[in-house]
CSV table of C-alpha atoms and ligand atoms in Angstrom, one decimal:
chain,number,residue,atom,x,y,z
A,1,MET,CA,41.9,-44.3,-33.0
A,2,HIS,CA,38.3,-43.6,-31.6
A,3,GLU,CA,39.0,-45.3,-28.3
A,4,ALA,CA,42.4,-42.6,-27.7
A,5,THR,CA,42.2,-39.6,-25.5
A,6,ILE,CA,43.7,-36.3,-26.7
A,7,ALA,CA,46.8,-36.9,-25.2
A,8,GLN,CA,47.3,-40.5,-25.9
A,9,LEU,CA,46.9,-39.5,-29.8
A,10,ALA,CA,48.9,-36.6,-29.4
A,11,GLN,CA,52.3,-39.1,-28.7
A,12,GLU,CA,50.8,-41.1,-31.8
A,13,LEU,CA,51.0,-37.9,-33.7
A,14,LYS,CA,53.9,-36.5,-32.8
A,15,SER,CA,56.2,-39.8,-33.0
A,16,ARG,CA,54.2,-40.0,-36.1
A,17,LYS,CA,52.8,-43.9,-35.5
A,18,ILE,CA,49.8,-42.2,-37.0
A,19,SER,CA,48.6,-39.1,-39.6
A,20,SER,CA,46.3,-36.4,-38.6
A,21,GLN,CA,45.0,-37.5,-41.9
A,22,GLU,CA,44.2,-40.8,-41.1
A,23,LEU,CA,42.6,-39.5,-37.2
A,24,THR,CA,40.7,-37.2,-39.4
A,25,LYS,CA,39.2,-39.5,-41.8
A,26,HIS,CA,38.2,-42.1,-39.2
A,27,PHE,CA,36.5,-39.9,-37.2
A,28,LEU,CA,34.4,-38.6,-40.5
A,29,GLU,CA,33.6,-42.2,-41.2
A,30,ARG,CA,31.9,-42.5,-37.8
A,31,ILE,CA,30.1,-39.1,-37.8
A,32,SER,CA,29.0,-39.9,-40.8
A,33,ARG,CA,28.0,-43.3,-39.7
A,34,LEU,CA,26.8,-42.5,-36.2
A,35,ASP,CA,25.4,-39.1,-36.6
A,36,ALA,CA,21.7,-39.7,-38.2
A,37,ASP,CA,21.0,-41.3,-35.2
A,38,LEU,CA,22.1,-38.5,-32.9
A,39,ASN,CA,21.5,-35.2,-34.3
A,40,ALA,CA,24.7,-33.9,-32.4
A,41,PHE,CA,26.3,-31.7,-35.7
A,42,ILE,CA,24.5,-29.0,-37.4
A,43,THR,CA,27.4,-28.6,-39.7
A,44,ILE,CA,29.9,-30.9,-40.6
A,45,THR,CA,33.1,-29.4,-42.4
A,46,GLN,CA,34.6,-32.6,-44.7
A,47,ASN,CA,36.7,-30.7,-46.9
A,48,ASP,CA,38.3,-27.8,-44.1
A,49,ALA,CA,39.3,-30.7,-41.9
A,50,LEU,CA,40.5,-32.9,-44.5
A,51,ALA,CA,43.2,-29.5,-45.9
A,52,GLN,CA,43.4,-28.8,-41.7
A,53,ALA,CA,44.8,-32.4,-41.2
A,54,LYS,CA,47.2,-32.0,-44.0
A,55,ALA,CA,48.3,-29.2,-43.0
A,56,ALA,CA,49.0,-30.6,-39.8
A,57,ASP,CA,50.3,-33.6,-40.5
A,58,ALA,CA,53.4,-30.9,-43.0
A,59,ARG,CA,53.6,-29.8,-39.5
A,60,LEU,CA,54.4,-32.4,-37.6
A,61,ALA,CA,56.9,-33.8,-39.8
A,62,SER,CA,58.6,-30.9,-39.3
A,63,GLY,CA,58.6,-31.8,-35.8
A,64,GLU,CA,57.1,-28.7,-34.9
A,65,GLY,CA,53.4,-28.3,-33.6
A,66,THR,CA,51.5,-28.3,-30.2
A,67,PRO,CA,49.4,-31.0,-28.6
A,68,LEU,CA,46.5,-30.5,-30.5
A,69,THR,CA,48.0,-30.2,-33.8
A,70,GLY,CA,46.2,-32.7,-35.9
A,71,ILE,CA,43.5,-33.4,-33.1
A,72,PRO,CA,40.3,-33.8,-34.6
A,73,ILE,CA,37.3,-31.4,-32.2
A,74,ALA,CA,34.3,-29.8,-32.7
A,75,HIS,CA,33.3,-26.5,-32.0
A,76,LYS,CA,29.5,-25.4,-30.4
A,77,ASP,CA,27.2,-23.5,-33.2
A,78,ILE,CA,27.5,-20.5,-30.9
A,79,PHE,CA,31.1,-19.4,-32.1
A,80,CYS,CA,31.8,-17.6,-34.9
A,81,THR,CA,33.6,-19.8,-37.9
A,82,LYS,CA,34.5,-18.0,-40.4
A,83,GLY,CA,33.6,-18.7,-44.0
A,84,VAL,CA,31.1,-21.7,-42.3
A,85,LYS,CA,28.0,-21.3,-41.2
A,86,THR,CA,27.1,-20.4,-37.3
A,87,SER,CA,23.5,-21.1,-36.0
A,88,CYS,CA,23.4,-20.6,-32.5
A,89,GLY,CA,20.9,-23.2,-33.0
A,90,SER,CA,18.3,-20.8,-34.4
A,91,ARG,CA,16.8,-20.2,-37.6
A,92,MET,CA,17.3,-16.6,-37.2
A,93,LEU,CA,21.1,-17.4,-38.0
A,94,ASP,CA,20.4,-20.1,-40.6
A,95,ASN,CA,22.1,-18.1,-43.1
A,96,PHE,CA,25.0,-16.7,-41.4
A,97,ILE,CA,28.0,-17.1,-42.7
A,98,SER,CA,30.6,-15.7,-40.0
A,99,PRO,CA,32.7,-13.4,-41.3
A,100,TYR,CA,35.5,-13.9,-38.9
A,101,ASP,CA,37.1,-16.5,-36.1
A,102,ALA,CA,36.1,-16.3,-32.4
A,103,THR,CA,38.8,-16.1,-30.7
A,104,VAL,CA,38.7,-19.5,-29.4
A,105,VAL,CA,38.4,-20.7,-33.0
A,106,ALA,CA,41.2,-19.3,-33.8
A,107,ARG,CA,43.2,-20.2,-31.4
A,108,LEU,CA,42.6,-23.6,-31.4
A,109,LYS,CA,43.5,-23.2,-35.2
A,110,GLN,CA,46.5,-21.6,-34.8
A,111,ALA,CA,47.4,-24.8,-32.6
A,112,GLY,CA,46.5,-27.0,-35.3
A,113,ALA,CA,43.5,-28.5,-34.6
A,114,VAL,CA,41.5,-30.0,-37.1
A,115,MET,CA,37.6,-28.4,-37.2
A,116,LEU,CA,35.7,-31.3,-38.1
A,117,GLY,CA,31.9,-29.5,-37.5
A,118,LYS,CA,30.0,-27.4,-35.5
A,119,THR,CA,27.4,-28.5,-33.3
A,120,ASN,CA,23.9,-28.9,-32.2
A,121,MET,CA,23.0,-26.9,-29.4
A,122,ASP,CA,19.6,-25.1,-27.8
A,123,GLU,CA,18.3,-22.2,-29.7
A,124,PHE,CA,20.8,-19.1,-28.3
A,125,ALA,CA,22.0,-21.7,-25.5
A,126,MET,CA,18.8,-21.2,-23.9
A,127,GLY,CA,17.5,-24.6,-22.2
A,128,SER,CA,19.2,-27.9,-20.1
A,129,SER,CA,17.8,-30.3,-23.4
A,130,ASN,CA,18.8,-29.2,-26.8
A,131,GLU,CA,15.5,-29.4,-27.1
A,132,THR,CA,14.9,-26.3,-28.5
A,133,SER,CA,17.6,-26.3,-31.4
A,134,PHE,CA,15.8,-25.2,-34.8
A,135,TYR,CA,17.8,-27.8,-36.0
A,136,GLY,CA,15.8,-30.8,-33.5
A,137,PRO,CA,17.0,-32.5,-30.9
A,138,ALA,CA,20.7,-33.7,-30.3
A,139,HIS,CA,20.0,-37.3,-28.4
A,140,ASN,CA,22.2,-39.2,-25.6
A,141,PRO,CA,24.3,-41.7,-27.1
A,142,TRP,CA,23.6,-43.7,-23.3
A,143,ASP,CA,20.1,-43.6,-24.6
A,144,ARG,CA,18.6,-42.0,-27.5
A,145,ASP,CA,15.3,-41.7,-25.9
A,146,THR,CA,16.9,-39.6,-23.4
A,147,VAL,CA,18.5,-35.9,-24.0
A,148,PRO,CA,22.7,-35.4,-24.4
A,149,GLY,CA,21.9,-32.6,-22.0
A,150,GLY,CA,21.8,-28.8,-23.2
A,151,SER,CA,22.4,-26.6,-24.3
A,152,SER,CA,25.8,-27.8,-24.9
A,153,GLY,CA,24.3,-31.4,-26.0
A,154,GLY,CA,25.3,-31.7,-29.3
A,155,SER,CA,29.6,-30.8,-27.9
A,156,ALA,CA,28.8,-34.0,-25.1
A,157,ALA,CA,26.7,-36.2,-27.4
A,158,ALA,CA,30.0,-35.8,-30.1
A,159,VAL,CA,33.0,-36.5,-27.0
A,160,ALA,CA,30.2,-39.0,-25.8
A,161,ALA,CA,29.5,-41.1,-28.9
A,162,ARG,CA,33.5,-40.9,-29.7
A,163,MET,CA,32.8,-38.8,-32.8
A,164,ALA,CA,35.0,-35.7,-31.8
A,165,CYS,CA,38.2,-35.6,-29.1
A,166,GLY,CA,37.0,-32.8,-28.1
A,167,ALA,CA,34.9,-30.2,-28.3
A,168,THR,CA,34.0,-26.5,-27.5
A,169,GLY,CA,31.4,-25.6,-25.4
A,170,THR,CA,29.8,-22.3,-23.3
A,171,ASP,CA,28.0,-22.5,-20.0
A,172,THR,CA,26.2,-19.4,-19.1
A,173,GLY,CA,24.3,-21.4,-16.3
A,174,GLY,CA,25.9,-25.3,-16.8
A,175,SER,CA,25.3,-25.6,-20.2
A,176,ILE,CA,28.7,-27.4,-20.3
A,177,ARG,CA,28.6,-29.3,-16.9
A,178,GLN,CA,25.6,-30.4,-17.1
A,179,PRO,CA,25.5,-32.1,-20.8
A,180,ALA,CA,29.1,-32.8,-19.4
A,181,ALA,CA,27.0,-35.1,-17.0
A,182,PHE,CA,24.2,-36.3,-19.3
A,183,SER,CA,26.6,-37.7,-21.6
A,184,GLY,CA,29.5,-38.8,-19.2
A,185,VAL,CA,32.1,-36.7,-20.0
A,186,THR,CA,34.3,-34.1,-18.6
A,187,GLY,CA,32.8,-30.5,-18.9
A,188,VAL,CA,35.0,-27.4,-17.7
A,189,LYS,CA,33.2,-24.0,-17.1
A,190,PRO,CA,36.4,-22.3,-16.7
A,191,THR,CA,36.6,-18.5,-14.3
A,192,TYR,CA,34.9,-15.8,-15.9
A,193,GLY,CA,36.7,-13.8,-18.5
A,194,ARG,CA,39.6,-16.6,-18.1
A,195,VAL,CA,38.7,-17.5,-21.9
A,196,SER,CA,37.5,-14.8,-24.3
A,197,ARG,CA,34.2,-13.9,-25.5
A,198,TYR,CA,35.1,-12.4,-28.4
A,199,GLY,CA,33.7,-14.0,-31.7
A,200,ILE,CA,30.7,-15.5,-29.2
A,201,VAL,CA,27.7,-15.1,-29.9
A,202,ALA,CA,26.1,-13.3,-26.6
A,203,PHE,CA,23.8,-14.4,-24.6
A,204,ALA,CA,24.1,-13.4,-20.7
A,205,SER,CA,27.1,-11.2,-21.3
A,206,SER,CA,27.9,-11.5,-17.2
A,207,LEU,CA,27.4,-15.1,-16.8
A,208,ASP,CA,29.3,-16.7,-20.2
A,209,GLN,CA,31.9,-18.5,-20.5
A,210,ALA,CA,33.8,-21.0,-22.5
A,211,GLY,CA,35.2,-23.8,-21.8
A,212,THR,CA,35.6,-27.7,-23.2
A,213,LEU,CA,34.0,-31.2,-23.3
A,214,THR,CA,36.2,-34.2,-23.5
A,215,ARG,CA,37.1,-37.2,-22.2
A,216,THR,CA,39.3,-36.6,-19.4
A,217,ALA,CA,40.5,-33.5,-17.2
A,218,GLU,CA,44.2,-33.8,-18.6
A,219,ASP,CA,42.6,-33.2,-22.0
A,220,ALA,CA,40.7,-30.2,-21.2
A,221,ALA,CA,43.8,-29.2,-19.8
A,222,LEU,CA,45.7,-29.0,-23.0
A,223,MET,CA,42.4,-27.3,-25.1
A,224,LEU,CA,42.4,-24.8,-22.1
A,225,GLN,CA,46.1,-24.3,-22.2
A,226,ILE,CA,45.4,-22.5,-26.0
A,227,MET,CA,41.9,-21.4,-25.2
A,228,SER,CA,42.6,-19.4,-22.3
A,229,GLY,CA,44.3,-15.4,-21.9
A,230,PRO,CA,44.0,-12.1,-22.3
A,231,ASP,CA,42.9,-10.9,-25.9
A,232,GLU,CA,43.0,-7.1,-26.6
A,233,LEU,CA,39.0,-8.1,-28.5
A,234,ASP,CA,37.7,-8.5,-25.3
A,235,SER,CA,37.7,-6.7,-22.5
A,236,THR,CA,36.3,-8.9,-19.9
A,237,ALA,CA,39.0,-11.1,-20.6
A,238,LEU,CA,41.2,-11.1,-17.7
A,239,PRO,CA,45.0,-9.7,-17.2
A,240,ASN,CA,46.3,-12.8,-15.8
A,241,LEU,CA,48.7,-15.0,-17.5
A,242,VAL,CA,47.6,-18.4,-17.9
A,243,PRO,CA,49.8,-21.4,-15.5
A,244,ASP,CA,50.8,-24.6,-16.9
A,245,PHE,CA,47.6,-26.7,-16.9
A,246,CYS,CA,49.1,-30.2,-17.7
A,247,LYS,CA,52.2,-29.5,-15.3
A,248,ALA,CA,49.7,-28.8,-11.9
A,249,LEU,CA,48.4,-32.2,-13.0
A,250,LYS,CA,51.4,-33.9,-12.5
A,251,ASP,CA,52.0,-32.3,-9.7
A,252,PRO,CA,52.2,-34.2,-5.9
A,253,TRP,CA,48.2,-34.8,-4.2
A,254,GLU,CA,48.6,-32.1,-1.7
A,255,ASN,CA,45.7,-32.4,1.2
A,256,ILE,CA,43.0,-30.1,0.4
A,257,THR,CA,39.7,-29.8,2.2
A,258,ILE,CA,36.7,-30.1,0.1
A,259,GLY,CA,33.1,-28.1,1.4
A,260,VAL,CA,30.0,-30.0,0.7
A,261,PRO,CA,26.9,-27.5,0.7
A,262,ASP,CA,24.3,-29.7,2.6
A,263,ASN,CA,22.2,-27.3,0.2
A,264,PHE,CA,22.7,-29.3,-2.1
A,265,PHE,CA,21.8,-32.6,-0.9
A,266,ASP,CA,17.8,-31.4,-1.2
A,267,LYS,CA,14.8,-33.1,-1.7
A,268,ASP,CA,15.4,-32.3,-5.6
A,269,LEU,CA,18.2,-35.2,-5.7
A,270,ASP,CA,17.9,-38.6,-6.7
A,271,PRO,CA,19.2,-40.4,-4.0
A,272,ASN,CA,20.9,-42.8,-5.9
A,273,ASN,CA,22.5,-39.7,-7.6
A,274,ALA,CA,23.2,-38.8,-3.9
A,275,GLN,CA,24.5,-41.8,-3.2
A,276,LEU,CA,27.4,-41.8,-6.0
A,277,ILE,CA,28.2,-38.4,-4.8
A,278,ARG,CA,29.1,-39.7,-0.9
A,279,ASP,CA,31.1,-42.5,-3.1
A,280,ALA,CA,33.1,-40.0,-5.6
A,281,LEU,CA,33.5,-38.3,-2.0
A,282,SER,CA,35.7,-41.0,0.0
A,283,VAL,CA,37.8,-41.9,-3.0
A,284,PHE,CA,39.0,-37.7,-2.3
A,285,GLU,CA,39.4,-38.7,1.1
A,286,LYS,CA,41.0,-42.2,0.6
A,287,LEU,CA,43.3,-39.8,-1.6
A,288,GLY,CA,43.9,-37.4,2.0
A,289,ALA,CA,40.9,-34.9,1.5
A,290,THR,CA,39.5,-33.7,4.0
A,291,ILE,CA,35.7,-33.6,3.8
A,292,LYS,CA,33.7,-30.5,5.8
A,293,GLU,CA,30.1,-29.7,5.7
A,294,ILE,CA,29.2,-26.5,4.3
A,295,HIS,CA,26.2,-23.8,4.3
A,296,LEU,CA,25.7,-21.8,1.3
A,297,GLU,CA,22.4,-19.3,2.7
A,298,ASN,CA,21.2,-18.0,-0.6
A,299,ILE,CA,22.3,-20.8,-2.8
A,300,HIS,CA,18.6,-21.6,-3.2
A,301,LEU,CA,17.6,-18.4,-4.5
A,302,SER,CA,20.1,-18.9,-7.7
A,303,VAL,CA,17.6,-20.3,-10.2
A,304,PRO,CA,15.3,-16.8,-9.3
A,305,VAL,CA,17.9,-14.1,-9.7
A,306,TYR,CA,19.3,-16.1,-12.7
A,307,TYR,CA,16.1,-15.9,-14.6
A,308,VAL,CA,15.9,-12.6,-14.3
A,309,VAL,CA,19.4,-11.6,-14.9
A,310,ALA,CA,19.7,-14.5,-17.9
A,311,PRO,CA,17.0,-13.0,-19.4
A,312,ALA,CA,17.3,-9.4,-18.9
A,313,GLU,CA,20.8,-9.4,-20.3
A,314,ALA,CA,19.5,-11.9,-23.5
A,315,SER,CA,16.5,-9.2,-23.9
A,316,SER,CA,19.4,-6.1,-24.4
A,317,ASN,CA,22.0,-8.5,-27.0
A,318,LEU,CA,19.3,-10.4,-28.6
A,319,SER,CA,17.8,-7.3,-30.1
A,320,ARG,CA,20.3,-6.8,-32.9
A,321,PHE,CA,18.4,-9.0,-34.9
A,322,ASP,CA,16.6,-7.0,-36.5
A,323,GLY,CA,16.1,-8.3,-40.1
A,324,ILE,CA,17.9,-5.7,-41.7
A,325,ARG,CA,22.0,-6.2,-40.7
A,326,TYR,CA,22.1,-10.0,-40.8
A,327,GLY,CA,20.5,-13.0,-40.4
A,328,TYR,CA,17.1,-14.0,-41.0
A,329,ARG,CA,14.4,-11.8,-42.9
A,330,ALA,CA,10.9,-11.7,-43.3
A,331,GLU,CA,9.5,-12.1,-46.9
A,332,GLY,CA,7.1,-10.0,-48.6
A,333,GLU,CA,6.8,-6.2,-48.7
A,334,SER,CA,6.5,-4.3,-45.3
A,335,GLY,CA,5.6,-0.5,-45.6
A,336,ASP,CA,5.5,-0.2,-42.0
A,337,LEU,CA,9.0,-1.1,-40.1
A,338,ALA,CA,7.7,-1.8,-36.7
A,339,GLU,CA,5.7,-4.1,-38.5
A,340,PHE,CA,8.4,-6.2,-40.8
A,341,TYR,CA,10.8,-6.1,-37.1
A,342,MET,CA,7.9,-7.9,-36.0
A,343,ARG,CA,7.3,-10.5,-37.9
A,344,THR,CA,11.2,-11.1,-38.4
A,345,ARG,CA,11.6,-11.7,-35.1
A,346,GLY,CA,8.1,-13.5,-34.8
A,347,GLU,CA,9.0,-15.9,-37.4
A,348,GLY,CA,12.7,-15.7,-36.8
A,349,PHE,CA,13.1,-16.6,-32.7
A,350,GLY,CA,11.6,-20.2,-31.5
A,351,ALA,CA,9.5,-19.9,-28.4
A,352,GLU,CA,11.7,-20.8,-25.7
A,353,VAL,CA,13.9,-17.4,-27.0
A,354,LYS,CA,10.7,-15.2,-27.1
A,355,ARG,CA,9.7,-16.2,-23.6
A,356,ARG,CA,13.6,-15.2,-22.1
A,357,ILE,CA,13.5,-11.8,-24.7
A,358,LEU,CA,9.6,-10.7,-22.7
A,359,MET,CA,11.1,-12.1,-19.2
A,360,GLY,CA,13.8,-10.0,-19.8
A,361,THR,CA,11.6,-6.7,-21.3
A,362,TYR,CA,9.8,-7.1,-18.4
A,363,VAL,CA,12.2,-7.2,-15.4
A,364,LEU,CA,14.0,-4.6,-16.9
A,365,SER,CA,10.6,-1.9,-17.9
A,366,ALA,CA,10.2,1.4,-15.7
A,367,GLY,CA,8.8,0.6,-12.7
A,368,TYR,CA,9.4,-3.0,-12.4
A,369,TYR,CA,13.4,-2.2,-12.7
A,370,ASP,CA,13.5,-2.3,-9.6
A,371,ALA,CA,11.5,-4.6,-7.8
A,372,TYR,CA,12.9,-7.8,-10.1
A,373,TYR,CA,16.4,-6.7,-12.1
A,374,LEU,CA,18.1,-5.0,-8.9
A,375,GLN,CA,17.2,-7.3,-6.1
A,376,ALA,CA,18.1,-10.4,-8.3
A,377,GLN,CA,21.7,-8.4,-8.8
A,378,LYS,CA,21.8,-7.3,-5.0
A,379,ILE,CA,21.0,-11.3,-4.0
A,380,ARG,CA,23.6,-11.9,-6.7
A,381,GLN,CA,25.9,-10.1,-4.7
A,382,LEU,CA,24.8,-12.5,-2.1
A,383,ILE,CA,25.5,-15.4,-3.4
A,384,SER,CA,29.3,-14.6,-4.9
A,385,GLN,CA,30.0,-13.3,-0.9
A,386,ASP,CA,28.5,-17.0,0.2
A,387,PHE,CA,31.4,-18.4,-2.0
A,388,SER,CA,33.9,-16.3,-0.7
A,389,ARG,CA,33.0,-17.3,2.4
A,390,ALA,CA,33.1,-20.9,2.5
A,391,PHE,CA,36.2,-20.7,0.4
A,392,GLU,CA,37.8,-18.8,3.7
A,393,ASP,CA,37.5,-22.8,4.5
A,394,VAL,CA,37.7,-25.2,1.9
A,395,ASP,CA,39.9,-25.5,-0.9
A,396,LEU,CA,36.9,-26.7,-3.7
A,397,ILE,CA,33.4,-27.1,-2.8
A,398,ALA,CA,32.2,-30.4,-4.3
A,399,GLY,CA,28.6,-31.7,-5.3
A,400,PRO,CA,26.4,-32.7,-7.8
A,401,THR,CA,26.2,-31.6,-11.5
A,402,ALA,CA,22.7,-32.0,-12.1
A,403,PRO,CA,19.4,-33.4,-10.2
A,404,THR,CA,18.7,-36.5,-12.0
A,405,PRO,CA,20.9,-38.1,-14.4
A,406,ALA,CA,19.3,-37.9,-18.2
A,407,PHE,CA,15.9,-37.4,-18.7
A,408,SER,CA,13.4,-38.2,-21.5
A,409,ILE,CA,13.2,-36.3,-24.6
A,410,GLY,CA,9.8,-34.4,-24.0
A,411,GLN,CA,9.6,-35.2,-20.4
A,412,LYS,CA,10.1,-31.3,-19.6
A,413,ILE,CA,9.7,-29.5,-22.2
A,414,ASN,CA,6.4,-27.9,-21.9
A,415,ASP,CA,7.1,-27.4,-18.6
A,416,PRO,CA,9.7,-24.7,-18.5
A,417,ILE,CA,10.2,-24.4,-14.6
A,418,GLN,CA,11.1,-28.4,-14.2
A,419,MET,CA,13.4,-27.6,-17.1
A,420,TYR,CA,15.4,-24.5,-15.3
A,421,LEU,CA,15.2,-26.5,-11.7
A,422,ASN,CA,17.5,-28.9,-13.9
A,423,ASP,CA,20.2,-26.4,-13.4
A,424,ILE,CA,19.9,-26.0,-9.4
A,425,TYR,CA,23.4,-27.3,-8.7
A,426,THR,CA,25.3,-25.2,-11.2
A,427,ILE,CA,24.0,-21.8,-11.7
A,428,GLY,CA,25.7,-21.0,-8.3
A,429,ALA,CA,29.1,-21.1,-10.1
A,430,PRO,CA,28.1,-18.7,-13.2
A,431,LEU,CA,26.7,-16.0,-11.2
A,432,ALA,CA,30.0,-15.8,-8.7
A,433,GLY,CA,32.1,-15.8,-11.7
A,434,LEU,CA,33.6,-19.1,-10.2
A,435,PRO,CA,35.0,-22.0,-12.1
A,436,ALA,CA,33.4,-25.6,-11.9
A,437,LEU,CA,33.7,-28.9,-13.4
A,438,SER,CA,31.7,-32.4,-13.5
A,439,THR,CA,33.5,-34.9,-13.9
A,440,PRO,CA,31.8,-39.0,-14.7
A,441,CYS,CA,30.9,-40.6,-11.5
A,442,GLY,CA,28.8,-43.6,-11.9
A,443,LEU,CA,25.8,-44.9,-13.5
A,444,VAL,CA,22.4,-44.8,-12.1
A,445,ASN,CA,19.5,-47.1,-14.4
A,446,ASN,CA,22.5,-47.5,-16.9
A,447,LEU,CA,23.3,-43.7,-17.1
A,448,PRO,CA,25.7,-41.2,-16.7
A,449,VAL,CA,26.0,-38.8,-13.3
A,450,GLY,CA,28.1,-36.5,-13.1
A,451,LEU,CA,30.3,-35.2,-9.8
A,452,GLN,CA,30.7,-31.4,-9.5
A,453,LEU,CA,33.8,-29.7,-8.3
A,454,ILE,CA,33.8,-25.3,-7.8
A,455,GLY,CA,37.2,-23.8,-6.9
A,456,PRO,CA,37.5,-19.9,-6.3
A,457,HIS,CA,38.3,-17.8,-9.1
A,458,LEU,CA,41.1,-18.9,-11.4
A,459,SER,CA,41.7,-21.9,-9.3
A,460,GLU,CA,41.5,-23.9,-13.3
A,461,GLU,CA,45.2,-25.6,-11.9
A,462,ARG,CA,43.8,-27.0,-8.4
A,463,LEU,CA,40.1,-28.2,-10.5
A,464,LEU,CA,41.7,-29.7,-13.0
A,465,LYS,CA,44.4,-31.8,-11.1
A,466,ALA,CA,41.4,-32.9,-8.5
A,467,ALA,CA,39.7,-34.2,-11.2
A,468,HIS,CA,43.1,-35.9,-12.6
A,469,TYR,CA,43.5,-37.4,-9.5
A,470,PHE,CA,39.9,-39.0,-9.3
A,471,GLN,CA,40.2,-39.9,-12.9
A,472,GLN,CA,43.0,-42.0,-12.2
A,473,GLU,CA,41.3,-43.5,-8.9
A,474,THR,CA,38.0,-44.7,-10.8
A,475,ASP,CA,37.2,-45.4,-14.5
A,476,TRP,CA,33.8,-44.1,-14.7
A,477,HIS,CA,35.5,-41.3,-17.0
A,478,THR,CA,36.4,-44.2,-18.9
A,479,LEU,CA,32.9,-45.9,-20.3
A,480,VAL,CA,31.6,-46.2,-23.7
A,481,PRO,CA,27.8,-45.6,-24.3
A,482,PRO,CA,27.0,-49.3,-25.6
A,483,GLY,CA,27.1,-49.3,-28.9
A,484,TYR,CA,29.4,-46.9,-29.9
A,485,PHE,CA,32.8,-49.1,-29.0
A,486,GLU,CA,32.8,-49.9,-33.1
B,501,LIG,N1,20.1,-24.3,-18.9
B,501,LIG,C1,20.0,-22.6,-18.3
B,501,LIG,C2,19.1,-22.1,-19.1
B,501,LIG,O1,18.4,-22.7,-20.1
B,501,LIG,C3,21.7,-22.6,-19.5
B,501,LIG,C4,21.9,-22.7,-20.0
B,501,LIG,C5,23.6,-22.0,-20.8
B,501,LIG,O2,24.3,-21.9,-19.7
B,501,LIG,N2,23.8,-21.6,-21.5
B,501,LIG,O3,19.9,-20.7,-19.5
């Protein structure tokens, strides 16, 4: 059953060839057998899952439901889940049971999806390898000595190892697309505001966006259909009505122009990865697309800009973790409030989170605000304008998702700059609020590589359709990590 996609399982559930209870038990069995080696899950919600599956079967029996009714999925542990621990990968929230559901969680629940559990992630979504998690690193099923990517590494590993049909993720600078590339799955980051951020633990509010990790573009369309749309609980959620993503996949191919930024083929890009991206572009050419080289003037500044803007917003967002309202609280008597805050935050946060809070506080402080924060905001605007200009001539932009395949656990964790540079191709899209995705496009040394597609604002239909057509022409997205087929 785990070899089927969501789209296929939806048919079998609907025709009652299988039941959601069978399906859910099957995935729970896989998790209990496989996850000890992968550490993809922080929490497994077995009893809730079985109860939800039972309810889904009843709904399906009465001929009702949605394509997700009865489908077992997992949520990144950044999404608030009512009555279930929501840790965000941090000691700070290790004891936090959310009193409410995030909008994404509520909508998927309402659609009848079954939640198997909460997936591992970098602490507060800060990282590219899942190694900053308080719960230890998740492992890449393709090679357990390598990282699954981050910060949505647990979601990527869970989907790649067929421990969930699909999973949610969030992407601030690449955290859906990069783990999708490293783990050989499809990762979609919608337009900023397409999906509500209500109930998602905030990292950098002007960049954070929820999306999906699935096996196929079609499965992503099914999940995003339910997750997207206006939400009165999030004033930055866009008012735009959500088009029929699944219908868009079935539309006939139109001859689009795909722009390929010359700056993406730089010295950082592994030549083997570069070759696979070129091969992928020729698949689009065969489909009838026109490939056009473009230049994004300021994209090389995206990493430095991001590492000013994101930590600035994080330092403000994370000020709420003070040991008083909720979350971790330092033990022992404290006469002095400032000392109590320092102990709580000193013990509750890990090294990377502290580094970001320090950087963010620094760039926002009087005297440095103009030199760093304001400057970064201006360059962010230029990067955004470069994309807008490019989209006057091309329909989509294509390039690599990451410079290399998955790297080894431990390889970059002590070198933050090397770790940050891994996001060199993914950071531009969130800085400009653009939708983007990663789809598997080959293997290098038996490790998956991702092709990235970026579209103009609200072009999810076009993006998903392009990925879907690519997946009809290739079989990279069907490959199973060795040892995880059975
Ligand atoms: N790796 C980037 C960071 O550490 C992006 C993380 C993300 O998208 N959440 O900030």
